[in-house]
Every structure is written in C-alpha cells, then in structure tokens.
Amino acid sequence: MTLPSYEPRPPPGKKSLVGSYPYARWILLALIVYSVVRLYGVGGSNTKRGNNSPLEPSNGIHNGLSKSSVPTISLLSGLEMPAIGYGTCCRASARGDAIYKSTGLYLKLGGRLIDTAMAYRNHDEIGRAVKESGVPRSEIWITSKVAPGKVSSYHACLVAVDEILTELDTTYLDLLLIHTPKLGKDPTIELWKCLIEAKRLGKTKSIGVSNFNRGEIEDIASATGELPEANEIQLHPWSSTSWKELAKWQNENTIATIAYTSLGGSRFDSSGGSPSWPPVVSKLAKKYGATEAQILLKWALQNDLAVIPGSGSKKHIKENLLLSPAFDLTRDELLDIENAQVPHGWWDPKRGHQKYLEEEASLPWVKRKNG
Ligand SMILES: NC(=O)c1ccc[n+]([C@@H]2O[C@H](COP(=O)([O-])OP(=O)(O)OC[C@H]3O[C@@H](n4cnc5c(N)ncnc54)[C@H](OP(=O)(O)O)[C@@H]3O)[C@@H](O)[C@H]2O)c1
C-alpha cells in the first residue's frame, strides 16, 4: 500500500530541497525567522510607534550583552558601545584624586564607558584609574574629545590625538569626538579629516562629533564621505523638539546619540542642595521602587539614547548603572515624563535657555557659546 504524500512533488528532473533532505524544512524555517528578525529589527532601529514624541522608542539598546551586564548600542562600524557611561566633566569631583578614585569605583561596580575630553583636564587620572582597575583595556570603552578651542588645524589635531593617548596611557581610544563645531565650517571639516586619519591609523576605533546639528553633520559628511558614528548632545525629556528631531534623524542614519544632562543638568547637582524633580518623575520612582535619576536614565535608554551621568557619590554611581531594580517604563509613562510642566529656569541660567538651544539645533554653524 502506498501512503498518500502531502509533499508537493518536484517536476521530473528537479529535486525538492525539502523532500531530499529531512532537516531542510527546519533550516528553511530558521532562515525565514532570521530574515524576519533582521528585517523588522528586533533590536533594530526603525521601530515606529504612534505617539506625539519625535523620539521613537525603543530599539538599538541591547540588554545584557556586555560582560558587565550594561546594555550596549550598535555603532555604524558594528562596534557595541556601552549605553551607560560615566561622565567626567565639570563638577568639582571631576578632577584630581576625586576623579581617579571615582573612576576606579565605577569600573569596580561594572561600569565600562568613560567619557572624557581634552578640555576636562583629567586624562592622567583616568588613565591611571583604568590601568590600576584590573579590568582589561579591551573591556573598557574610552571616549575623548579634541578641543576646537585649542586645536584648529588638521596637523595640530593629529598632534593632539597623540597627546591624548599619552595622557591616558593607552594605545587607542574607542571613540574620538570633535567637542563642538564652534570653529565654523571649514576648520571643522579639517578636524573631521584628522579624526578620519586617526581612525585609519588605529588610534581610535570609532569617530564622531559633539554638539553638532543636522546641517553641520551633513556638511562634514558630504565634504569627506564619512558620517560620524555618534553625536554627543544635550538631551533630556524636556529638550526642544528640534533636538529630539535630531536624535530621531540620527537614529534613522545609525548615528548613535549620546545624551548629556540626562538628569536635568546643573539643577540636579546635589552638591548645591537637594535636586528638585518634577512630580511625575517622583511618582514613577515610587511606583517602580527606583530613584528619580533612574527614571530619567530609563527614559533616555528606552528612547535609544546612550547616557553618561557623572557623579562623585558611590550611591549615585551605583544607581546610575541601573543595576537594580529591573523595570521598563510604559509608552504612556515615557510621554507623561516629556509632558511634565517643567519650571522655568530648569536649565543652567548661565548657558541660556530654550531660544538659544533652538537656534543651535536648526541653524548650521552657529557660533557656540559654550563647550
Ligand atoms: N560634549 C559636551 O559638550 C558635554 C557637555 C557637558 C557634559 N558632557 C559630558 O556629559 C557628562 C554628564 O554631564 P551632565 O551635565 O549630565 O552631568 P554632570 O556634569 O556629570 O553632573 C551631574 C550632576 O548630577 C548629580 N548626580 C549624578 N547622579 C545622580 C543621581 N543618581 N542622583 C542625583 N544626582 C545625581 C551629580 O552630583 P553628585 O556628584 O552629588 O552625584 C553631578 O553633580 C559630563 O560629565 C561629561 O562627561 C559633555
């Protein structure tokens, strides 16, 4: 007796792959699943959502990939950059022995990205902390920045890159940025060419910019054919729409957005008194058993922004790594945070307010007032 066959029969002379190899259908199924995942980006970067925010969570952050269990974000080059870093600028505890000790502590707690710059004048201490941490250099991500205030030509920039490496006592950087576009278009293009050369020479694994707007990024990219892999900008839930649009555009073009002032800037410098958080942030902190800072960092991560909060306090360094508790904000909650009524003067009054930020975000080659 012949059993009925449910396999479509191949035409004579042709063999069905599925029919010929018993495991082929499973391989085929696996290939289809893989293709769908690649196409629709489980962890990809173009997930759409229907809300009023220009930002569209949540995509490029991959949880638990690195050995330190810090989430990562994919760069254009394919490198996985830790999405939570340690900022080393500006505050009193970002210099000298204080930053040496706190960087060591951050690494001990599992943090893996250090954000520094020529302008911060703490390369020596950070280099020493990295060396003495016992963590292999290959597991630590170091970002630094050339300072357009000090460096204004291609050759001066190449010399500066070597100085940065010497100060940090390392043979390479993981990410090198132009700190600001404040020199204007042509000199900045020269600096960008220097960064491209530094990458070609193996002095940095990836290159990017900071405080650039879209027009400025497009200008350096069209002059050299090379897009920055990241742009480090001031971004938080109450940033102007222009900056959020920039982050969205960057996301669509695989330019990682590294957000600073994720916690609301100098207003939250707890050394100057207690931070004052908007009620919705405090309400969510209570709901999730988290701190307000963790709620704001989560807002950023769920919007595919990398964060680099800085702190001189062990408690804050620990909580900023989001080691616990584990939670995700809902989409409504992400929007509730953005829609919070933030009191006027939220920002450091010394740096100006929304109008200034709007201009920066939209006009190319605006002379920067800070950086
Ligand atoms: N590319 C650029 O132009 C640029 C500009 C500015 C900053 N940055 C980078 O971005 C980093 C972050 O800058 P930022 O302006 O966000 O902050 P920041 O200058 O690093 O300072 C953050 C302040 O928030 C406080 N803080 C940190 N964690 C906290 C927590 N969990 N709860 C309450 N308070 C907390 C800290 O005080 P405690 O010490 O008391 O914790 C600190 O004084 C900088 O360190 C720097 O690396 C880059």
Short mmCIF file of C-alpha atoms and ligand atoms in Angstrom, two decimals, residues 87-89 91 115 120 145 179 210-211 232 260-263 268-270 277 293 308 310-313 316 319-320, ligand 1:
data_model
loop_
_atom_site.label_atom_id
_atom_site.label_comp_id
_atom_site.label_asym_id
_atom_site.label_seq_id
_atom_site.Cartn_x
_atom_site.Cartn_y
_atom_site.Cartn_z
CA GLY A 87 30.72 61.48 32.75
CA THR A 88 33.86 63.20 33.96
CA CYS A 89 33.21 66.85 33.28
CA ARG A 91 31.62 69.11 38.66
CA ASP A 115 33.53 59.94 28.81
CA TYR A 120 38.28 68.25 31.17
CA LYS A 145 37.26 64.75 22.50
CA HIS A 179 33.94 68.62 21.02
CA SER A 210 29.51 66.56 19.82
CA ASN A 211 27.07 69.46 19.91
CA GLU A 232 27.03 63.72 21.94
CA TYR A 260 24.39 64.56 28.38
CA THR A 261 22.39 66.40 31.06
CA SER A 262 20.10 63.36 31.16
CA LEU A 263 19.36 64.22 34.78
CA PHE A 268 20.36 68.46 39.81
CA ASP A 269 23.81 68.95 41.18
CA SER A 270 23.11 67.56 44.61
CA TRP A 277 12.36 66.56 40.41
CA ALA A 293 17.59 59.64 38.42
CA ILE A 308 26.85 59.40 30.60
CA GLY A 310 28.67 61.86 36.20
CA SER A 311 28.83 61.63 39.95
CA GLY A 312 31.28 61.75 42.82
CA SER A 313 28.97 59.75 45.08
CA HIS A 316 24.74 57.72 42.68
CA GLU A 319 22.22 53.65 40.92
CA ASN A 320 23.18 55.27 37.60
N1 LIG B 1 30.05 67.07 24.92
C1 LIG B 1 29.77 68.10 25.68
O1 LIG B 1 29.79 69.27 25.26
C2 LIG B 1 29.41 67.86 27.12
C3 LIG B 1 28.87 68.89 27.91
C4 LIG B 1 28.54 68.62 29.22
C5 LIG B 1 28.77 67.35 29.74
N2 LIG B 1 29.31 66.38 28.97
C6 LIG B 1 29.58 65.03 29.48
O2 LIG B 1 28.38 64.52 29.98
C7 LIG B 1 28.56 64.13 31.33
C8 LIG B 1 27.27 64.32 32.05
O3 LIG B 1 27.03 65.70 32.13
P1 LIG B 1 25.77 66.22 32.90
O4 LIG B 1 25.67 67.67 32.59
O5 LIG B 1 24.65 65.31 32.61
O6 LIG B 1 26.11 65.97 34.39
P2 LIG B 1 27.44 66.10 35.20
O7 LIG B 1 28.11 67.37 34.84
O8 LIG B 1 28.22 64.86 35.05
O9 LIG B 1 26.86 66.25 36.66
C9 LIG B 1 25.78 65.53 37.07
C10 LIG B 1 25.40 66.05 38.44
O10 LIG B 1 24.26 65.30 38.82
C11 LIG B 1 24.49 64.71 40.09
N3 LIG B 1 24.06 63.30 40.02
C12 LIG B 1 24.63 62.29 39.33
N4 LIG B 1 23.95 61.14 39.53
C13 LIG B 1 22.93 61.46 40.36
C14 LIG B 1 21.88 60.71 40.92
N5 LIG B 1 21.75 59.40 40.66
N6 LIG B 1 21.01 61.36 41.73
C15 LIG B 1 21.13 62.67 41.99
N7 LIG B 1 22.11 63.44 41.49
C16 LIG B 1 23.00 62.83 40.68
C17 LIG B 1 25.95 64.75 40.38
O11 LIG B 1 26.14 65.09 41.73
P3 LIG B 1 26.81 64.03 42.73
O12 LIG B 1 28.29 64.08 42.44
O13 LIG B 1 26.46 64.55 44.07
O14 LIG B 1 26.22 62.69 42.47
C18 LIG B 1 26.52 65.78 39.42
O15 LIG B 1 26.86 66.96 40.10
C19 LIG B 1 29.68 65.02 31.82
O16 LIG B 1 30.28 64.54 32.99
C20 LIG B 1 30.58 64.99 30.61
O17 LIG B 1 31.33 63.79 30.58
C21 LIG B 1 29.60 66.62 27.66
#
